[in-house]
Amino acid sequence: MVHKATFWLLLAKLLVQYLLVIGAEIPAVIVFGDSSVDTGNNNELSTFLRSNFEPYGRDFFGGEPTGRFSNGRLPSDFISEAFGLKPVVPAFLNPNYNIDDFATGVCFASAGTGYDNATSDTLSVLPLWKEVEYYKVYQQQLRDYLGDEKANKIIEEAVYLISMGTNDFLENYYARPKRRLEFGIEEYQDFLIGIANDFIIDLYKLGARRLSLGGLPPMGCLPLERTTNIIFKRQCIEEYNQVAKEFNMKLANLVDKLNRELKGLQLVLSNPYDILLEMIQKPSSFGFEYADRGCCATGFVEMGYMCDQLNPFTCKDADKYVFWDAFHPTERTNGLVAAHLMKNWSTKFL
């Protein structure tokens, strides 16, 4: 296995190299999405979908459980650092931060949300439209703090990270009957694509120009989903993976369409599917030992409050695992994904 210190050194050099290739000054990183990028907004909501307790965050700075669904940092944190900004992106609802902190990066994401409002309703988290409303509040705060000219420059030159969609399928479409009665799977994909289209246009009208639209992971290989496939010895659920691939193709078409239609837009699809699938299928190639379970608790079904500090089965070294809990990657995986996405940006983005 790659030694932890060696890994972080190599990753840091790789991210800096990509930054130099891109050759652009980024004033801020602004984040929308779900638990893949939520840095703590759910801590302030009346929802059970939280992770602001140990052992979450045990490898974060100071071992602090911030509300990130991982043992440490998320891809958005690594991306912020690579752009020469802060090593963490603060959550907008965290009362310990203010507009001075948010001027170089802010997160509006909410674990459990999706494009579909019915998805966020399921878990009592922020719907996408509410994330946008908070962004509008942020814009006004930024203008009050810096003045219109400086604030508008940040808004236009910032990189916007969008990461969601998995919950729409796994916690909504496949978990509850309402949407399945209304839509076939391809119709539901198109329904979500329509929402994504409108969302990006809204951000564009609000001044955003540099956007990264995240694709879906191989969601049939998440440890929790594999556990439900016990009849087939916890193999990946290929139906879910196929849906993810099809949806990612639709996202790619959306990216092409909007880049043609919206003057000055620089929109790129940041697709984690292939790199994550490779980690899962060939974990040793990346220095991992386990890819079919998470580090926390048994790693087969636990996440959130089921993954607590009293569980005796939690692993000692999360760097050996692709997944931290049964649904979310480890910090090490997040760092590798961030590096992979930024490598693609060097030729497609900015």
mmCIF file of C-alpha atoms in Angstrom:
data_model
loop_
_atom_site.group_PDB
_atom_site.id
_atom_site.type_symbol
_atom_site.label_atom_id
_atom_site.label_comp_id
_atom_site.label_asym_id
_atom_site.label_seq_id
_atom_site.Cartn_x
_atom_site.Cartn_y
_atom_site.Cartn_z
ATOM 1 C CA MET A 1 0.000 0.000 0.000
ATOM 2 C CA VAL A 2 1.167 3.568 -0.742
ATOM 3 C CA HIS A 3 2.351 5.239 2.468
ATOM 4 C CA LYS A 4 -0.066 7.982 3.589
ATOM 5 C CA ALA A 5 2.537 10.782 3.605
ATOM 6 C CA THR A 6 3.786 9.772 0.161
ATOM 7 C CA PHE A 7 0.243 9.722 -1.182
ATOM 8 C CA TRP A 8 -0.599 13.216 0.041
ATOM 9 C CA LEU A 9 2.680 14.623 -1.303
ATOM 10 C CA LEU A 10 2.103 13.145 -4.737
ATOM 11 C CA LEU A 11 -1.515 14.290 -4.769
ATOM 12 C CA ALA A 12 -0.594 17.839 -3.803
ATOM 13 C CA LYS A 13 2.018 18.012 -6.572
ATOM 14 C CA LEU A 14 -0.471 16.614 -9.074
ATOM 15 C CA LEU A 15 -3.140 19.167 -8.193
ATOM 16 C CA VAL A 16 -0.677 22.047 -8.380
ATOM 17 C CA GLN A 17 0.514 20.804 -11.783
ATOM 18 C CA TYR A 18 -3.043 20.834 -13.091
ATOM 19 C CA LEU A 19 -3.513 24.325 -11.748
ATOM 20 C CA LEU A 20 -0.440 25.529 -13.639
ATOM 21 C CA VAL A 21 -1.627 23.875 -16.843
ATOM 22 C CA ILE A 22 -5.023 25.545 -16.518
ATOM 23 C CA GLY A 23 -3.226 28.838 -16.020
ATOM 24 C CA ALA A 24 -6.229 30.663 -14.583
ATOM 25 C CA GLU A 25 -6.803 32.634 -11.434
ATOM 26 C CA ILE A 26 -9.880 31.416 -9.614
ATOM 27 C CA PRO A 27 -11.212 33.769 -6.920
ATOM 28 C CA ALA A 28 -13.713 31.366 -5.343
ATOM 29 C CA VAL A 29 -15.234 27.891 -5.421
ATOM 30 C CA ILE A 30 -19.025 27.793 -5.088
ATOM 31 C CA VAL A 31 -20.710 24.445 -4.460
ATOM 32 C CA PHE A 32 -24.205 23.018 -4.986
ATOM 33 C CA GLY A 33 -25.317 19.440 -4.488
ATOM 34 C CA ASP A 34 -25.769 16.562 -2.065
ATOM 35 C CA SER A 35 -23.687 14.645 0.513
ATOM 36 C CA SER A 36 -20.845 14.196 -1.963
ATOM 37 C CA VAL A 37 -20.064 17.897 -1.410
ATOM 38 C CA ASP A 38 -22.066 18.973 1.682
ATOM 39 C CA THR A 39 -19.537 20.430 4.129
ATOM 40 C CA GLY A 40 -21.965 20.824 7.010
ATOM 41 C CA ASN A 41 -25.217 22.524 6.024
ATOM 42 C CA ASN A 42 -27.342 19.630 7.263
ATOM 43 C CA ASN A 43 -26.030 20.271 10.782
ATOM 44 C CA GLU A 44 -28.397 23.235 10.894
ATOM 45 C CA LEU A 45 -31.464 21.372 9.583
ATOM 46 C CA SER A 46 -34.109 19.289 11.337
ATOM 47 C CA THR A 47 -33.090 16.072 9.605
ATOM 48 C CA PHE A 48 -31.640 12.780 10.780
ATOM 49 C CA LEU A 49 -29.276 12.801 7.794
ATOM 50 C CA ARG A 50 -26.245 14.212 9.578
ATOM 51 C CA SER A 51 -22.640 13.289 10.194
ATOM 52 C CA ASN A 52 -21.438 15.878 12.711
ATOM 53 C CA PHE A 53 -20.303 13.261 15.207
ATOM 54 C CA GLU A 54 -17.433 10.803 15.560
ATOM 55 C CA PRO A 55 -16.002 8.841 13.886
ATOM 56 C CA TYR A 56 -16.902 11.072 10.911
ATOM 57 C CA GLY A 57 -14.123 13.595 10.422
ATOM 58 C CA ARG A 58 -11.557 11.631 12.408
ATOM 59 C CA ASP A 59 -8.900 12.363 9.740
ATOM 60 C CA PHE A 60 -10.064 15.944 9.141
ATOM 61 C CA PHE A 61 -8.030 18.856 10.503
ATOM 62 C CA GLY A 62 -8.068 18.466 14.278
ATOM 63 C CA GLY A 63 -10.152 15.291 13.985
ATOM 64 C CA GLU A 64 -13.290 17.423 13.829
ATOM 65 C CA PRO A 65 -16.639 15.937 12.685
ATOM 66 C CA THR A 66 -17.830 18.849 10.552
ATOM 67 C CA GLY A 67 -20.858 17.271 8.910
ATOM 68 C CA ARG A 68 -18.906 15.965 5.927
ATOM 69 C CA PHE A 69 -19.930 12.395 5.106
ATOM 70 C CA SER A 70 -16.379 11.094 5.164
ATOM 71 C CA ASN A 71 -13.437 10.553 7.481
ATOM 72 C CA GLY A 72 -11.925 13.774 6.143
ATOM 73 C CA ARG A 73 -12.150 16.172 3.251
ATOM 74 C CA LEU A 74 -14.409 16.085 0.179
ATOM 75 C CA PRO A 75 -13.465 16.584 -3.498
ATOM 76 C CA SER A 76 -14.593 20.212 -3.358
ATOM 77 C CA ASP A 77 -12.134 20.881 -0.514
ATOM 78 C CA PHE A 78 -9.218 19.473 -2.518
ATOM 79 C CA ILE A 79 -10.254 21.470 -5.578
ATOM 80 C CA SER A 80 -10.381 24.684 -3.552
ATOM 81 C CA GLU A 81 -6.890 24.058 -2.218
ATOM 82 C CA ALA A 82 -5.571 23.251 -5.688
ATOM 83 C CA PHE A 83 -6.769 26.637 -6.918
ATOM 84 C CA GLY A 84 -4.667 28.267 -4.217
ATOM 85 C CA LEU A 85 -7.689 29.002 -2.047
ATOM 86 C CA LYS A 86 -8.549 27.679 1.408
ATOM 87 C CA PRO A 87 -8.139 23.914 2.009
ATOM 88 C CA VAL A 88 -11.806 23.644 3.014
ATOM 89 C CA VAL A 89 -15.019 25.089 1.576
ATOM 90 C CA PRO A 90 -17.235 26.422 4.398
ATOM 91 C CA ALA A 91 -20.928 25.582 4.676
ATOM 92 C CA PHE A 92 -23.196 28.594 4.192
ATOM 93 C CA LEU A 93 -25.454 27.691 7.125
ATOM 94 C CA ASN A 94 -22.585 27.179 9.571
ATOM 95 C CA PRO A 95 -22.923 30.041 12.105
ATOM 96 C CA ASN A 96 -19.172 29.993 12.765
ATOM 97 C CA TYR A 97 -18.488 31.463 9.319
ATOM 98 C CA ASN A 98 -19.329 34.836 7.792
ATOM 99 C CA ILE A 99 -19.059 36.632 4.468
ATOM 100 C CA ASP A 100 -15.328 37.181 4.961
ATOM 101 C CA ASP A 101 -14.910 33.384 4.932
ATOM 102 C CA PHE A 102 -17.384 32.923 2.071
ATOM 103 C CA ALA A 103 -15.688 35.415 -0.233
ATOM 104 C CA THR A 104 -13.275 32.731 -1.478
ATOM 105 C CA GLY A 105 -15.621 29.767 -1.344
ATOM 106 C CA VAL A 106 -18.989 28.663 -0.058
ATOM 107 C CA CYS A 107 -21.056 25.490 -0.029
ATOM 108 C CA PHE A 108 -24.851 25.387 -0.367
ATOM 109 C CA ALA A 109 -25.064 21.598 -0.729
ATOM 110 C CA SER A 110 -27.331 19.466 1.421
ATOM 111 C CA ALA A 111 -26.862 15.740 2.003
ATOM 112 C CA GLY A 112 -29.829 13.743 0.753
ATOM 113 C CA THR A 113 -31.005 16.228 -1.843
ATOM 114 C CA GLY A 114 -31.321 15.838 -5.593
ATOM 115 C CA TYR A 115 -32.629 17.558 -8.691
ATOM 116 C CA ASP A 116 -36.159 16.349 -7.892
ATOM 117 C CA ASN A 117 -37.919 18.211 -5.047
ATOM 118 C CA ALA A 118 -39.520 14.903 -4.041
ATOM 119 C CA THR A 119 -36.051 13.585 -3.216
ATOM 120 C CA SER A 120 -35.256 16.335 -0.711
ATOM 121 C CA ASP A 121 -38.756 16.061 0.784
ATOM 122 C CA THR A 122 -38.072 12.411 1.603
ATOM 123 C CA LEU A 123 -35.282 13.271 4.044
ATOM 124 C CA SER A 124 -36.287 16.814 5.089
ATOM 125 C CA VAL A 125 -33.202 18.444 3.574
ATOM 126 C CA LEU A 126 -32.629 21.490 1.373
ATOM 127 C CA PRO A 127 -34.244 21.206 -2.072
ATOM 128 C CA LEU A 128 -32.260 22.526 -5.008
ATOM 129 C CA TRP A 129 -34.405 25.651 -5.322
ATOM 130 C CA LYS A 130 -33.571 26.535 -1.701
ATOM 131 C CA GLU A 131 -29.852 26.165 -2.405
ATOM 132 C CA VAL A 132 -30.323 28.725 -5.184
ATOM 133 C CA GLU A 133 -32.223 31.057 -2.843
ATOM 134 C CA TYR A 134 -29.342 30.913 -0.363
ATOM 135 C CA TYR A 135 -26.968 31.662 -3.228
ATOM 136 C CA LYS A 136 -28.938 34.817 -3.999
ATOM 137 C CA VAL A 137 -28.615 35.851 -0.344
ATOM 138 C CA TYR A 138 -24.878 35.203 -0.587
ATOM 139 C CA GLN A 139 -24.594 37.385 -3.689
ATOM 140 C CA GLN A 140 -26.190 40.307 -1.877
ATOM 141 C CA GLN A 141 -23.967 39.776 1.152
ATOM 142 C CA LEU A 142 -20.912 39.693 -1.107
ATOM 143 C CA ARG A 143 -21.912 42.943 -2.805
ATOM 144 C CA ASP A 144 -22.521 44.611 0.533
ATOM 145 C CA TYR A 145 -19.118 43.426 1.745
ATOM 146 C CA LEU A 146 -16.933 44.098 -1.317
ATOM 147 C CA GLY A 147 -18.942 46.465 -3.461
ATOM 148 C CA ASP A 148 -20.652 45.624 -6.743
ATOM 149 C CA GLU A 149 -17.579 45.636 -8.976
ATOM 150 C CA LYS A 150 -15.429 43.281 -6.909
ATOM 151 C CA ALA A 151 -18.369 41.040 -6.031
ATOM 152 C CA ASN A 152 -19.498 40.721 -9.642
ATOM 153 C CA LYS A 153 -15.945 39.804 -10.667
ATOM 154 C CA ILE A 154 -15.882 36.976 -8.114
ATOM 155 C CA ILE A 155 -19.328 35.767 -9.182
ATOM 156 C CA GLU A 156 -18.313 35.651 -12.840
ATOM 157 C CA GLU A 157 -14.823 34.186 -12.419
ATOM 158 C CA ALA A 158 -15.568 31.647 -9.676
ATOM 159 C CA VAL A 159 -15.719 27.932 -10.409
ATOM 160 C CA TYR A 160 -19.107 26.421 -9.629
ATOM 161 C CA LEU A 161 -19.189 22.752 -8.633
ATOM 162 C CA ILE A 162 -22.470 20.840 -9.015
ATOM 163 C CA SER A 163 -22.706 17.290 -7.679
ATOM 164 C CA MET A 164 -26.014 15.466 -7.235
ATOM 165 C CA GLY A 165 -28.362 12.921 -8.772
ATOM 166 C CA THR A 166 -27.586 9.658 -6.987
ATOM 167 C CA ASN A 167 -30.279 10.233 -4.358
ATOM 168 C CA ASP A 168 -32.891 10.868 -7.050
ATOM 169 C CA PHE A 169 -32.505 7.263 -8.138
ATOM 170 C CA LEU A 170 -31.514 5.332 -5.005
ATOM 171 C CA GLU A 171 -33.519 7.215 -2.353
ATOM 172 C CA ASN A 172 -36.457 8.220 -4.511
ATOM 173 C CA TYR A 173 -37.143 6.450 -7.808
ATOM 174 C CA TYR A 174 -36.118 2.942 -6.770
ATOM 175 C CA ALA A 175 -37.006 3.314 -3.081
ATOM 176 C CA ARG A 176 -40.536 4.748 -3.342
ATOM 177 C CA PRO A 177 -43.395 4.018 -5.762
ATOM 178 C CA LYS A 178 -44.621 7.548 -6.602
ATOM 179 C CA ARG A 179 -42.132 8.449 -9.317
ATOM 180 C CA ARG A 180 -42.115 4.916 -10.767
ATOM 181 C CA LEU A 181 -45.873 5.209 -11.262
ATOM 182 C CA GLU A 182 -45.401 8.523 -13.043
ATOM 183 C CA PHE A 183 -42.292 7.791 -15.118
ATOM 184 C CA GLY A 184 -40.440 4.994 -16.805
ATOM 185 C CA ILE A 185 -36.733 5.111 -16.026
ATOM 186 C CA GLU A 186 -35.765 6.947 -19.224
ATOM 187 C CA GLU A 187 -38.625 9.400 -18.740
ATOM 188 C CA TYR A 188 -37.433 10.067 -15.211
ATOM 189 C CA GLN A 189 -33.899 10.641 -16.452
ATOM 190 C CA ASP A 190 -35.244 13.179 -18.942
ATOM 191 C CA PHE A 191 -37.301 14.792 -16.173
ATOM 192 C CA LEU A 192 -34.130 15.296 -14.121
ATOM 193 C CA ILE A 193 -32.202 16.547 -17.147
ATOM 194 C CA GLY A 194 -34.874 19.195 -17.633
ATOM 195 C CA ILE A 195 -34.415 20.349 -14.042
ATOM 196 C CA ALA A 196 -30.623 20.397 -14.449
ATOM 197 C CA ASN A 197 -31.029 22.452 -17.619
ATOM 198 C CA ASP A 198 -33.185 25.056 -15.880
ATOM 199 C CA PHE A 199 -30.870 25.131 -12.852
ATOM 200 C CA ILE A 200 -27.782 25.881 -14.934
ATOM 201 C CA ILE A 201 -29.630 28.560 -16.883
ATOM 202 C CA ASP A 202 -30.687 30.139 -13.577
ATOM 203 C CA LEU A 203 -27.064 30.208 -12.396
ATOM 204 C CA TYR A 204 -26.015 31.668 -15.736
ATOM 205 C CA LYS A 205 -28.577 34.451 -15.399
ATOM 206 C CA LEU A 206 -27.204 35.128 -11.921
ATOM 207 C CA GLY A 207 -23.708 35.597 -13.333
ATOM 208 C CA ALA A 208 -22.072 32.150 -13.221
ATOM 209 C CA ARG A 209 -19.887 31.285 -16.218
ATOM 210 C CA ARG A 210 -17.484 28.506 -15.168
ATOM 211 C CA LEU A 211 -19.406 25.428 -14.110
ATOM 212 C CA SER A 212 -18.522 21.800 -13.452
ATOM 213 C CA LEU A 213 -21.541 19.500 -13.730
ATOM 214 C CA GLY A 214 -20.940 16.252 -11.851
ATOM 215 C CA GLY A 215 -21.930 12.896 -13.271
ATOM 216 C CA LEU A 216 -23.190 9.872 -11.370
ATOM 217 C CA PRO A 217 -20.868 7.273 -9.814
ATOM 218 C CA PRO A 218 -21.282 3.517 -10.420
ATOM 219 C CA MET A 219 -24.100 3.588 -7.880
ATOM 220 C CA GLY A 220 -24.831 -0.112 -8.173
ATOM 221 C CA CYS A 221 -21.427 -0.735 -6.576
ATOM 222 C CA LEU A 222 -21.981 1.316 -3.432
ATOM 223 C CA PRO A 223 -21.590 -1.081 -0.480
ATOM 224 C CA LEU A 224 -25.166 -0.508 0.714
ATOM 225 C CA GLU A 225 -26.614 -1.363 -2.694
ATOM 226 C CA ARG A 226 -24.403 -4.439 -2.969
ATOM 227 C CA THR A 227 -25.704 -5.627 0.398
ATOM 228 C CA THR A 228 -29.276 -5.534 -0.925
ATOM 229 C CA ASN A 229 -28.076 -7.847 -3.712
ATOM 230 C CA ILE A 230 -27.351 -10.676 -1.296
ATOM 231 C CA ILE A 231 -28.889 -13.336 -3.544
ATOM 232 C CA PHE A 232 -26.118 -12.648 -6.049
ATOM 233 C CA LYS A 233 -23.393 -12.646 -3.371
ATOM 234 C CA ARG A 234 -23.225 -8.841 -3.075
ATOM 235 C CA GLN A 235 -22.210 -8.259 -6.652
ATOM 236 C CA CYS A 236 -22.703 -4.772 -8.059
ATOM 237 C CA ILE A 237 -26.255 -4.111 -9.256
ATOM 238 C CA GLU A 238 -25.662 -3.692 -12.958
ATOM 239 C CA GLU A 239 -29.099 -2.199 -13.600
ATOM 240 C CA TYR A 240 -28.196 0.768 -11.413
ATOM 241 C CA ASN A 241 -24.795 1.133 -13.053
ATOM 242 C CA GLN A 242 -26.392 1.100 -16.493
ATOM 243 C CA VAL A 243 -28.834 3.815 -15.424
ATOM 244 C CA ALA A 244 -25.899 5.889 -14.173
ATOM 245 C CA LYS A 245 -24.052 5.518 -17.476
ATOM 246 C CA GLU A 246 -27.145 6.440 -19.477
ATOM 247 C CA PHE A 247 -27.803 9.460 -17.287
ATOM 248 C CA ASN A 248 -24.192 10.590 -17.655
ATOM 249 C CA MET A 249 -24.571 10.432 -21.429
ATOM 250 C CA LYS A 250 -27.645 12.638 -21.166
ATOM 251 C CA LEU A 251 -25.681 15.053 -18.982
ATOM 252 C CA ALA A 252 -22.930 15.146 -21.621
ATOM 253 C CA ASN A 253 -25.508 16.056 -24.270
ATOM 254 C CA LEU A 254 -26.877 18.754 -21.978
ATOM 255 C CA VAL A 255 -23.392 20.205 -21.527
ATOM 256 C CA ASP A 256 -22.895 20.389 -25.302
ATOM 257 C CA LYS A 257 -26.311 21.986 -25.790
ATOM 258 C CA LEU A 258 -25.879 24.685 -23.157
ATOM 259 C CA ASN A 259 -22.347 25.558 -24.267
ATOM 260 C CA ARG A 260 -23.771 26.217 -27.734
ATOM 261 C CA GLU A 261 -26.761 28.197 -26.526
ATOM 262 C CA LEU A 262 -25.357 30.366 -23.708
ATOM 263 C CA LYS A 263 -22.751 32.910 -24.771
ATOM 264 C CA GLY A 264 -19.611 32.852 -22.644
ATOM 265 C CA LEU A 265 -20.605 29.726 -20.719
ATOM 266 C CA GLN A 266 -17.783 27.326 -19.889
ATOM 267 C CA LEU A 267 -19.570 24.201 -18.724
ATOM 268 C CA VAL A 268 -17.801 20.864 -18.355
ATOM 269 C CA LEU A 269 -19.048 17.419 -17.376
ATOM 270 C CA SER A 270 -17.009 16.079 -14.460
ATOM 271 C CA ASN A 271 -17.724 12.380 -14.618
ATOM 272 C CA PRO A 272 -16.407 10.253 -11.719
ATOM 273 C CA TYR A 273 -17.897 6.999 -13.028
ATOM 274 C CA ASP A 274 -14.876 5.434 -14.728
ATOM 275 C CA ILE A 275 -12.258 6.324 -12.114
ATOM 276 C CA LEU A 276 -14.464 5.078 -9.263
ATOM 277 C CA LEU A 277 -15.343 1.870 -11.083
ATOM 278 C CA GLU A 278 -11.660 1.223 -11.687
ATOM 279 C CA MET A 279 -10.933 1.714 -7.982
ATOM 280 C CA ILE A 280 -13.723 -0.704 -7.113
ATOM 281 C CA GLN A 281 -12.682 -3.348 -9.630
ATOM 282 C CA LYS A 282 -8.915 -2.991 -9.131
ATOM 283 C CA PRO A 283 -8.443 -1.517 -5.652
ATOM 284 C CA SER A 284 -4.841 -2.679 -5.283
ATOM 285 C CA SER A 285 -3.847 -0.590 -8.305
ATOM 286 C CA PHE A 286 -4.662 2.482 -6.215
ATOM 287 C CA GLY A 287 -3.202 1.209 -2.963
ATOM 288 C CA PHE A 288 -6.566 0.115 -1.529
ATOM 289 C CA GLU A 289 -7.361 -3.254 0.042
ATOM 290 C CA TYR A 290 -11.166 -3.099 0.363
ATOM 291 C CA ALA A 291 -13.738 -1.850 -2.132
ATOM 292 C CA ASP A 292 -16.875 -3.862 -1.352
ATOM 293 C CA ARG A 293 -17.460 -2.435 2.139
ATOM 294 C CA GLY A 294 -16.890 0.766 4.049
ATOM 295 C CA CYS A 295 -14.467 1.398 6.884
ATOM 296 C CA CYS A 296 -17.084 2.538 9.390
ATOM 297 C CA ALA A 297 -18.858 -0.181 11.407
ATOM 298 C CA THR A 298 -19.318 -3.360 9.357
ATOM 299 C CA GLY A 299 -19.258 -1.236 6.197
ATOM 300 C CA PHE A 300 -22.143 -3.143 4.653
ATOM 301 C CA VAL A 301 -25.186 -1.035 5.596
ATOM 302 C CA GLU A 302 -24.169 1.711 8.033
ATOM 303 C CA MET A 303 -24.162 5.438 7.351
ATOM 304 C CA GLY A 304 -25.163 8.491 9.386
ATOM 305 C CA TYR A 305 -26.184 7.670 12.936
ATOM 306 C CA MET A 306 -25.603 3.935 12.347
ATOM 307 C CA CYS A 307 -21.936 4.798 11.898
ATOM 308 C CA ASP A 308 -21.066 5.947 15.421
ATOM 309 C CA GLN A 309 -17.971 6.006 17.593
ATOM 310 C CA LEU A 310 -19.172 3.119 19.762
ATOM 311 C CA ASN A 311 -19.247 0.598 16.929
ATOM 312 C CA PRO A 312 -16.399 -1.862 17.538
ATOM 313 C CA PHE A 313 -16.115 -2.927 13.897
ATOM 314 C CA THR A 314 -14.857 0.389 12.496
ATOM 315 C CA CYS A 315 -11.500 -0.031 10.784
ATOM 316 C CA LYS A 316 -8.245 1.458 12.054
ATOM 317 C CA ASP A 317 -6.905 2.757 8.731
ATOM 318 C CA ALA A 318 -9.447 4.305 6.356
ATOM 319 C CA ASP A 319 -6.771 4.732 3.665
ATOM 320 C CA LYS A 320 -7.124 1.016 2.940
ATOM 321 C CA TYR A 321 -10.762 1.513 1.925
ATOM 322 C CA VAL A 322 -12.406 3.039 -1.129
ATOM 323 C CA PHE A 323 -15.504 3.775 0.962
ATOM 324 C CA TRP A 324 -15.782 5.342 4.389
ATOM 325 C CA ASP A 325 -19.338 4.243 5.181
ATOM 326 C CA ALA A 326 -21.732 2.137 3.133
ATOM 327 C CA PHE A 327 -22.513 5.039 0.790
ATOM 328 C CA HIS A 328 -19.682 7.592 0.823
ATOM 329 C CA PRO A 329 -16.001 7.506 -0.175
ATOM 330 C CA THR A 330 -13.010 7.961 2.105
ATOM 331 C CA GLU A 331 -10.924 11.128 2.091
ATOM 332 C CA ARG A 332 -8.262 9.310 0.095
ATOM 333 C CA THR A 333 -10.766 8.366 -2.591
ATOM 334 C CA ASN A 334 -12.097 11.921 -2.642
ATOM 335 C CA GLY A 335 -8.580 13.239 -3.228
ATOM 336 C CA LEU A 336 -8.008 10.872 -6.123
ATOM 337 C CA VAL A 337 -11.357 11.776 -7.684
ATOM 338 C CA ALA A 338 -10.572 15.492 -7.364
ATOM 339 C CA ALA A 339 -7.202 15.018 -9.061
ATOM 340 C CA HIS A 340 -8.815 13.001 -11.865
ATOM 341 C CA LEU A 341 -11.505 15.608 -12.505
ATOM 342 C CA MET A 342 -9.033 18.482 -12.518
ATOM 343 C CA LYS A 343 -6.801 16.623 -14.950
ATOM 344 C CA ASN A 344 -9.681 16.607 -17.420
ATOM 345 C CA TRP A 345 -10.300 20.307 -16.798
ATOM 346 C CA SER A 346 -6.786 21.097 -18.037
ATOM 347 C CA THR A 347 -7.969 20.470 -21.610
ATOM 348 C CA LYS A 348 -11.715 21.084 -21.400
ATOM 349 C CA PHE A 349 -12.354 23.711 -18.758
ATOM 350 C CA LEU A 350 -11.477 27.398 -18.298
#
